[in-house]
PDB file of C-alpha atoms and ligand atoms in Angstrom:
ATOM      1  CA  MET A  11      -2.613  27.340   7.373  1.00 95.00           C
ATOM      2  CA  ASN A  12      -4.847  25.692   4.768  1.00 97.00           C
ATOM      3  CA  ILE A  13      -3.888  26.689   1.271  1.00 98.00           C
ATOM      4  CA  VAL A  14      -4.126  25.606  -2.339  1.00 98.00           C
ATOM      5  CA  LEU A  15      -1.196  26.127  -4.695  1.00 98.00           C
ATOM      6  CA  LEU A  16      -2.074  26.953  -8.288  1.00 98.00           C
ATOM      7  CA  GLY A  17       0.235  27.161 -11.285  1.00 98.00           C
ATOM      8  CA  ALA A  18       1.398  25.240 -14.329  1.00 97.00           C
ATOM      9  CA  PRO A  19       3.450  22.074 -13.886  1.00 95.00           C
ATOM     10  CA  GLY A  20       7.020  23.164 -13.196  1.00 93.00           C
ATOM     11  CA  ALA A  21       6.046  26.608 -11.883  1.00 97.00           C
ATOM     12  CA  GLY A  22       7.684  25.770  -8.553  1.00 95.00           C
ATOM     13  CA  LYS A  23       4.610  24.911  -6.460  1.00 96.00           C
ATOM     14  CA  GLY A  24       6.295  21.854  -4.958  1.00 93.00           C
ATOM     15  CA  THR A  25       9.434  23.808  -4.076  1.00 94.00           C
ATOM     16  CA  GLN A  26       7.464  26.552  -2.322  1.00 97.00           C
ATOM     17  CA  ALA A  27       5.390  23.899  -0.555  1.00 96.00           C
ATOM     18  CA  GLN A  28       8.520  22.102   0.674  1.00 93.00           C
ATOM     19  CA  LYS A  29       9.839  25.349   2.167  1.00 96.00           C
ATOM     20  CA  LEU A  30       6.542  26.138   3.896  1.00 97.00           C
ATOM     21  CA  VAL A  31       6.393  22.609   5.296  1.00 95.00           C
ATOM     22  CA  ALA A  32       9.956  22.894   6.664  1.00 95.00           C
ATOM     23  CA  ASP A  33       9.244  26.265   8.306  1.00 97.00           C
ATOM     24  CA  PHE A  34       5.666  25.850   9.492  1.00 96.00           C
ATOM     25  CA  GLY A  35       5.181  22.099   9.986  1.00 95.00           C
ATOM     26  CA  VAL A  36       2.029  21.785   7.877  1.00 96.00           C
ATOM     27  CA  ALA A  37       1.252  18.740   5.709  1.00 97.00           C
ATOM     28  CA  HIS A  38       2.281  18.791   2.039  1.00 96.00           C
ATOM     29  CA  ILE A  39      -0.446  17.062   0.076  1.00 97.00           C
ATOM     30  CA  SER A  40       0.738  16.575  -3.485  1.00 96.00           C
ATOM     31  CA  THR A  41      -1.669  14.536  -5.580  1.00 97.00           C
ATOM     32  CA  GLY A  42       1.098  13.978  -8.160  1.00 96.00           C
ATOM     33  CA  ASP A  43       3.312  12.418  -5.444  1.00 94.00           C
ATOM     34  CA  LEU A  44       0.411  10.346  -4.088  1.00 96.00           C
ATOM     35  CA  LEU A  45      -0.376   9.068  -7.583  1.00 97.00           C
ATOM     36  CA  ARG A  46       3.277   8.332  -8.406  1.00 94.00           C
ATOM     37  CA  ASN A  47       3.530   6.350  -5.149  1.00 94.00           C
ATOM     38  CA  ALA A  48       0.443   4.378  -6.161  1.00 96.00           C
ATOM     39  CA  VAL A  49       1.987   3.668  -9.574  1.00 96.00           C
ATOM     40  CA  LYS A  50       5.253   2.561  -7.940  1.00 94.00           C
ATOM     41  CA  ALA A  51       3.357   0.284  -5.536  1.00 96.00           C
ATOM     42  CA  GLU A  52       1.376  -1.134  -8.496  1.00 97.00           C
ATOM     43  CA  SER A  53      -1.851  -0.713  -6.519  1.00 97.00           C
ATOM     44  CA  GLU A  54      -5.219  -0.846  -8.280  1.00 96.00           C
ATOM     45  CA  LEU A  55      -5.332   2.963  -8.239  1.00 96.00           C
ATOM     46  CA  GLY A  56      -1.793   3.171  -9.620  1.00 97.00           C
ATOM     47  CA  LEU A  57      -2.599   0.793 -12.457  1.00 97.00           C
ATOM     48  CA  GLN A  58      -5.660   2.853 -13.378  1.00 97.00           C
ATOM     49  CA  ALA A  59      -3.875   6.217 -13.097  1.00 97.00           C
ATOM     50  CA  LYS A  60      -0.690   5.382 -15.009  1.00 96.00           C
ATOM     51  CA  SER A  61      -1.951   5.633 -18.591  1.00 96.00           C
ATOM     52  CA  TYR A  62      -3.473   9.084 -17.980  1.00 97.00           C
ATOM     53  CA  MET A  63      -0.295  10.342 -16.325  1.00 96.00           C
ATOM     54  CA  ASP A  64       1.902   9.017 -19.131  1.00 93.00           C
ATOM     55  CA  ALA A  65      -0.326  10.802 -21.650  1.00 92.00           C
ATOM     56  CA  GLY A  66      -0.146  14.144 -19.782  1.00 93.00           C
ATOM     57  CA  GLN A  67      -3.871  13.997 -19.047  1.00 96.00           C
ATOM     58  CA  LEU A  68      -5.742  14.385 -15.789  1.00 97.00           C
ATOM     59  CA  VAL A  69      -6.529  11.200 -13.888  1.00 98.00           C
ATOM     60  CA  PRO A  70     -10.340  10.840 -13.515  1.00 98.00           C
ATOM     61  CA  ASP A  71     -11.785  12.873 -10.630  1.00 98.00           C
ATOM     62  CA  SER A  72     -13.298   9.773  -9.030  1.00 95.00           C
ATOM     63  CA  LEU A  73      -9.803   8.342  -8.443  1.00 96.00           C
ATOM     64  CA  VAL A  74      -8.197  11.531  -7.172  1.00 97.00           C
ATOM     65  CA  ILE A  75     -10.932  12.905  -4.937  1.00 96.00           C
ATOM     66  CA  ASP A  76     -11.032   9.913  -2.559  1.00 93.00           C
ATOM     67  CA  LEU A  77      -7.254  10.013  -2.320  1.00 95.00           C
ATOM     68  CA  VAL A  78      -7.369  13.647  -1.181  1.00 96.00           C
ATOM     69  CA  LYS A  79     -10.248  13.096   1.246  1.00 95.00           C
ATOM     70  CA  GLU A  80      -8.333  10.260   2.924  1.00 94.00           C
ATOM     71  CA  ARG A  81      -5.158  12.309   3.084  1.00 96.00           C
ATOM     72  CA  LEU A  82      -6.957  15.312   4.630  1.00 95.00           C
ATOM     73  CA  ALA A  83      -8.251  13.041   7.398  1.00 94.00           C
ATOM     74  CA  GLU A  84      -4.756  11.887   8.444  1.00 96.00           C
ATOM     75  CA  PRO A  85      -3.364  13.135  11.775  1.00 96.00           C
ATOM     76  CA  ASP A  86      -0.580  15.315  10.356  1.00 94.00           C
ATOM     77  CA  ALA A  87      -3.095  17.242   8.231  1.00 96.00           C
ATOM     78  CA  GLN A  88      -4.980  18.430  11.301  1.00 94.00           C
ATOM     79  CA  LYS A  89      -2.316  21.127  11.898  1.00 91.00           C
ATOM     80  CA  GLY A  90      -2.935  22.570   8.444  1.00 96.00           C
ATOM     81  CA  TRP A  91      -2.023  21.656   4.876  1.00 98.00           C
ATOM     82  CA  ILE A  92      -0.822  22.796   1.510  1.00 98.00           C
ATOM     83  CA  LEU A  93      -2.617  21.233  -1.426  1.00 98.00           C
ATOM     84  CA  ASP A  94      -0.187  20.972  -4.345  1.00 97.00           C
ATOM     85  CA  GLY A  95      -1.697  19.834  -7.636  1.00 97.00           C
ATOM     86  CA  PHE A  96      -5.273  19.685  -6.349  1.00 98.00           C
ATOM     87  CA  PRO A  97      -7.780  20.948  -7.366  1.00 98.00           C
ATOM     88  CA  ARG A  98      -6.912  20.602 -11.062  1.00 98.00           C
ATOM     89  CA  ASN A  99     -10.329  21.471 -12.498  1.00 98.00           C
ATOM     90  CA  THR A 100     -13.545  23.196 -11.468  1.00 98.00           C
ATOM     91  CA  ALA A 101     -15.295  19.966 -10.441  1.00 98.00           C
ATOM     92  CA  GLN A 102     -12.467  19.156  -8.014  1.00 98.00           C
ATOM     93  CA  ALA A 103     -12.553  22.708  -6.625  1.00 98.00           C
ATOM     94  CA  GLU A 104     -16.292  22.400  -5.974  1.00 98.00           C
ATOM     95  CA  VAL A 105     -15.824  19.064  -4.199  1.00 97.00           C
ATOM     96  CA  LEU A 106     -13.043  20.578  -2.104  1.00 98.00           C
ATOM     97  CA  ASP A 107     -15.246  23.531  -1.108  1.00 98.00           C
ATOM     98  CA  ALA A 108     -18.034  21.142  -0.102  1.00 97.00           C
ATOM     99  CA  GLU A 109     -15.666  18.909   1.915  1.00 96.00           C
ATOM    100  CA  LEU A 110     -14.115  21.854   3.716  1.00 96.00           C
ATOM    101  CA  ALA A 111     -17.565  23.226   4.552  1.00 96.00           C
ATOM    102  CA  LYS A 112     -18.464  19.808   6.053  1.00 95.00           C
ATOM    103  CA  MET A 113     -15.225  19.798   8.049  1.00 92.00           C
ATOM    104  CA  GLY A 114     -15.787  23.395   9.201  1.00 94.00           C
ATOM    105  CA  ILE A 115     -12.484  24.498   7.686  1.00 93.00           C
ATOM    106  CA  ALA A 116     -11.959  27.731   5.743  1.00 93.00           C
ATOM    107  CA  LEU A 117      -9.473  27.907   2.892  1.00 97.00           C
ATOM    108  CA  ASP A 118      -6.981  30.679   3.696  1.00 97.00           C
ATOM    109  CA  GLY A 119      -6.107  31.291   0.072  1.00 98.00           C
ATOM    110  CA  ALA A 120      -5.197  29.963  -3.358  1.00 98.00           C
ATOM    111  CA  LEU A 121      -1.670  31.045  -4.223  1.00 98.00           C
ATOM    112  CA  LEU A 122      -0.854  31.213  -7.927  1.00 98.00           C
ATOM    113  CA  VAL A 123       2.832  30.676  -8.712  1.00 98.00           C
ATOM    114  CA  ASP A 124       2.941  32.480 -12.019  1.00 98.00           C
ATOM    115  CA  VAL A 125       5.558  31.566 -14.665  1.00 97.00           C
ATOM    116  CA  ALA A 126       5.500  32.065 -18.454  1.00 95.00           C
ATOM    117  CA  PHE A 127       5.097  28.863 -20.511  1.00 93.00           C
ATOM    118  CA  ASP A 128       8.432  29.187 -22.362  1.00 92.00           C
ATOM    119  CA  VAL A 129      10.261  29.243 -19.005  1.00 95.00           C
ATOM    120  CA  ILE A 130       8.218  26.244 -17.843  1.00 95.00           C
ATOM    121  CA  VAL A 131       9.191  24.154 -20.879  1.00 93.00           C
ATOM    122  CA  LYS A 132      12.900  24.767 -20.199  1.00 92.00           C
ATOM    123  CA  ARG A 133      12.499  23.996 -16.505  1.00 92.00           C
ATOM    124  CA  LEU A 134      10.514  20.787 -16.915  1.00 93.00           C
ATOM    125  CA  SER A 135      12.785  19.319 -19.539  1.00 93.00           C
ATOM    126  CA  SER A 136      15.808  19.708 -17.251  1.00 93.00           C
ATOM    127  CA  ARG A 137      14.068  18.804 -13.975  1.00 94.00           C
ATOM    128  CA  ARG A 138      15.121  15.772 -11.953  1.00 96.00           C
ATOM    129  CA  THR A 139      12.945  14.285  -9.195  1.00 95.00           C
ATOM    130  CA  CYS A 140      13.855  12.090  -6.223  1.00 95.00           C
ATOM    131  CA  ARG A 141      12.416   8.588  -6.546  1.00 94.00           C
ATOM    132  CA  SER A 142      12.001   8.339  -2.787  1.00 93.00           C
ATOM    133  CA  CYS A 143      10.737  11.716  -1.523  1.00 92.00           C
ATOM    134  CA  GLY A 144       9.719  13.720  -4.598  1.00 91.00           C
ATOM    135  CA  TYR A 145      12.305  16.485  -4.057  1.00 92.00           C
ATOM    136  CA  THR A 146      13.124  18.305  -7.307  1.00 92.00           C
ATOM    137  CA  ALA A 147      16.375  19.828  -8.572  1.00 92.00           C
ATOM    138  CA  GLY A 148      18.329  20.616 -11.750  1.00 93.00           C
ATOM    139  CA  PRO A 149      19.898  18.074 -14.130  1.00 94.00           C
ATOM    140  CA  GLU A 150      23.307  18.171 -12.420  1.00 94.00           C
ATOM    141  CA  THR A 151      21.891  16.565  -9.245  1.00 93.00           C
ATOM    142  CA  GLU A 152      22.266  12.771  -9.138  1.00 93.00           C
ATOM    143  CA  VAL A 153      21.629  12.191  -5.427  1.00 97.00           C
ATOM    144  CA  CYS A 154      18.778  13.799  -3.487  1.00 96.00           C
ATOM    145  CA  SER A 155      20.137  16.448  -1.112  1.00 95.00           C
ATOM    146  CA  ARG A 156      17.179  15.868   1.213  1.00 94.00           C
ATOM    147  CA  CYS A 157      17.032  12.076   1.620  1.00 97.00           C
ATOM    148  CA  GLY A 158      19.933  10.605  -0.408  1.00 97.00           C
ATOM    149  CA  GLY A 159      17.529   8.948  -2.867  1.00 97.00           C
ATOM    150  CA  GLU A 160      18.121   8.494  -6.587  1.00 97.00           C
ATOM    151  CA  MET A 161      17.237  11.455  -8.831  1.00 97.00           C
ATOM    152  CA  TYR A 162      15.567  10.590 -12.142  1.00 96.00           C
ATOM    153  CA  GLN A 163      13.712  12.255 -15.008  1.00 95.00           C
ATOM    154  CA  ARG A 164       9.968  11.692 -14.681  1.00 93.00           C
ATOM    155  CA  ASP A 165       8.497  10.107 -17.807  1.00 90.00           C
ATOM    156  CA  ASP A 166       6.069  13.012 -18.054  1.00 93.00           C
ATOM    157  CA  ASP A 167       8.945  15.544 -17.911  1.00 94.00           C
ATOM    158  CA  LYS A 168      10.122  14.290 -21.307  1.00 91.00           C
ATOM    159  CA  PRO A 169       9.578  16.741 -24.196  1.00 86.00           C
ATOM    160  CA  GLU A 170       6.815  14.749 -25.916  1.00 85.00           C
ATOM    161  CA  THR A 171       4.583  14.911 -22.820  1.00 92.00           C
ATOM    162  CA  ILE A 172       5.378  18.429 -21.568  1.00 94.00           C
ATOM    163  CA  GLN A 173       3.297  20.190 -24.246  1.00 93.00           C
ATOM    164  CA  LYS A 174       0.331  17.899 -23.521  1.00 95.00           C
ATOM    165  CA  ARG A 175       0.538  18.709 -19.806  1.00 95.00           C
ATOM    166  CA  LEU A 176       0.622  22.435 -20.562  1.00 96.00           C
ATOM    167  CA  ASP A 177      -2.403  22.082 -22.860  1.00 96.00           C
ATOM    168  CA  THR A 178      -4.227  20.230 -20.078  1.00 96.00           C
ATOM    169  CA  TYR A 179      -3.271  22.957 -17.619  1.00 97.00           C
ATOM    170  CA  GLN A 180      -4.503  25.698 -19.941  1.00 97.00           C
ATOM    171  CA  SER A 181      -7.860  24.097 -20.684  1.00 98.00           C
ATOM    172  CA  LYS A 182      -8.702  22.455 -17.341  1.00 98.00           C
ATOM    173  CA  THR A 183      -6.742  24.089 -14.512  1.00 98.00           C
ATOM    174  CA  ALA A 184      -6.213  27.733 -15.520  1.00 98.00           C
ATOM    175  CA  PRO A 185      -9.982  28.478 -15.136  1.00 98.00           C
ATOM    176  CA  LEU A 186      -9.452  27.973 -11.387  1.00 98.00           C
ATOM    177  CA  ILE A 187      -7.646  31.314 -11.286  1.00 98.00           C
ATOM    178  CA  GLU A 188     -10.961  33.023 -11.976  1.00 98.00           C
ATOM    179  CA  TYR A 189     -12.798  30.571  -9.702  1.00 98.00           C
ATOM    180  CA  TYR A 190     -10.721  31.651  -6.687  1.00 98.00           C
ATOM    181  CA  GLU A 191     -10.638  35.293  -7.766  1.00 98.00           C
ATOM    182  CA  LYS A 192     -14.430  35.317  -7.576  1.00 98.00           C
ATOM    183  CA  GLN A 193     -14.208  33.911  -4.038  1.00 97.00           C
ATOM    184  CA  ASP A 194     -11.709  36.667  -3.198  1.00 98.00           C
ATOM    185  CA  LYS A 195      -9.162  33.980  -2.289  1.00 98.00           C
ATOM    186  CA  LEU A 196      -6.638  34.429  -5.093  1.00 98.00           C
ATOM    187  CA  LEU A 197      -3.064  35.385  -4.168  1.00 98.00           C
ATOM    188  CA  LYS A 198      -0.212  35.636  -6.672  1.00 98.00           C
ATOM    189  CA  VAL A 199       3.575  35.516  -6.794  1.00 98.00           C
ATOM    190  CA  ASP A 200       5.912  35.931  -9.761  1.00 98.00           C
ATOM    191  CA  GLY A 201       7.579  32.503  -9.908  1.00 98.00           C
ATOM    192  CA  ASP A 202      10.200  33.400 -12.520  1.00 97.00           C
ATOM    193  CA  ARG A 203      12.836  34.408  -9.973  1.00 97.00           C
ATOM    194  CA  PRO A 204      15.295  32.625  -7.658  1.00 96.00           C
ATOM    195  CA  VAL A 205      13.519  30.256  -5.264  1.00 95.00           C
ATOM    196  CA  ASP A 206      14.354  32.232  -2.119  1.00 98.00           C
ATOM    197  CA  GLU A 207      13.032  35.492  -3.594  1.00 98.00           C
ATOM    198  CA  VAL A 208       9.792  33.777  -4.580  1.00 98.00           C
ATOM    199  CA  TYR A 209       9.564  32.381  -1.059  1.00 98.00           C
ATOM    200  CA  VAL A 210       9.845  35.859   0.524  1.00 98.00           C
ATOM    201  CA  ASP A 211       6.826  36.909  -1.559  1.00 98.00           C
ATOM    202  CA  THR A 212       4.993  33.658  -0.830  1.00 98.00           C
ATOM    203  CA  LYS A 213       5.224  34.288   2.898  1.00 98.00           C
ATOM    204  CA  ALA A 214       4.217  37.934   2.475  1.00 98.00           C
ATOM    205  CA  GLN A 215       1.180  36.945   0.404  1.00 98.00           C
ATOM    206  CA  LEU A 216       0.176  34.399   3.040  1.00 97.00           C
ATOM    207  CA  GLY A 217       0.691  36.922   5.854  1.00 96.00           C
ATOM    208  CA  LEU A 218       3.439  34.777   7.461  1.00 93.00           C
TER     209      LEU A 218
HETATM  210  P1  AMP B 305       2.027  16.693 -10.914  1.00 86.92           P
HETATM  211  O1  AMP B 305       3.134  16.018 -10.192  1.00 86.92           O
HETATM  212  O2  AMP B 305       1.171  17.537 -10.005  1.00 86.92           O
HETATM  213  O3  AMP B 305       2.488  17.436 -12.141  1.00 86.92           O
HETATM  214  O4  AMP B 305       1.043  15.524 -11.439  1.00 86.92           O
HETATM  215  C1  AMP B 305       1.499  14.529 -12.331  1.00 86.92           C
HETATM  216  C2  AMP B 305       0.315  13.907 -13.035  1.00 86.92           C
HETATM  217  O5  AMP B 305      -0.557  13.302 -12.064  1.00 86.92           O
HETATM  218  C3  AMP B 305      -0.584  14.882 -13.783  1.00 86.92           C
HETATM  219  O6  AMP B 305      -0.099  15.155 -15.091  1.00 86.92           O
HETATM  220  C4  AMP B 305      -1.903  14.120 -13.803  1.00 86.92           C
HETATM  221  O7  AMP B 305      -1.888  13.072 -14.755  1.00 86.92           O
HETATM  222  C5  AMP B 305      -1.917  13.485 -12.424  1.00 86.92           C
HETATM  223  N1  AMP B 305      -2.575  14.351 -11.408  1.00 86.92           N
HETATM  224  C6  AMP B 305      -1.983  14.981 -10.359  1.00 86.92           C
HETATM  225  N2  AMP B 305      -2.885  15.667  -9.638  1.00 86.92           N
HETATM  226  C7  AMP B 305      -4.078  15.471 -10.249  1.00 86.92           C
HETATM  227  C8  AMP B 305      -5.409  15.918 -10.002  1.00 86.92           C
HETATM  228  N3  AMP B 305      -5.694  16.728  -8.977  1.00 86.92           N
HETATM  229  N4  AMP B 305      -6.392  15.497 -10.842  1.00 86.92           N
HETATM  230  C9  AMP B 305      -6.129  14.677 -11.880  1.00 86.92           C
HETATM  231  N5  AMP B 305      -4.899  14.228 -12.182  1.00 86.92           N
HETATM  232  C10 AMP B 305      -3.875  14.616 -11.377  1.00 86.92           C
END
């Protein structure tokens, strides 16, 4: 399974990815998680990425693309992967297509987790994320049910940044829906339903 997850921030891409990983043993490649880890580690990449992330903007392609290429080459990704949060614009999608062609890998599909923006705003502003493993849950959760880590509110899940992230999604990432439609790779689920119902559709769309 080699798939791309599309959808606005907070649509539930990460949650669907986590379920697919648990059931099918593929690698979850989340560029947001990779970048947050780099910020936490205060690496050169993290230092460069932080200001863009705090502003709800995309980190420059040159920083993100190498990160993804390296991650795709790791052993656990050889069994298949789910790309969550990449590509985020047409240039990244074109690079991904070129890389996959070089590697002789076909993309199985691009699954859009579709949720209306007003629902997204409510979800993001109440979302908590695990500092250790990236697991997400509602505001009542203080300890991660997956790894026991501390749950916190991401800086970019605060109201002042949410609208900027949605604007970025609309202008830069939403055009990928048409990009993958033209390649006949677009799949779609209605993400405004309970997680397990969305997951039933996700698997059906992916033929699993
Ligand atoms: P996410 O966790 O996917 O919502 O990503 C959090 C932030 O990381 C985004 O708002 C961007 O600043 C940055 N980011 C994540 N993935 C990408 C990407 N593929 N290209 C550029 N920036 C990204």
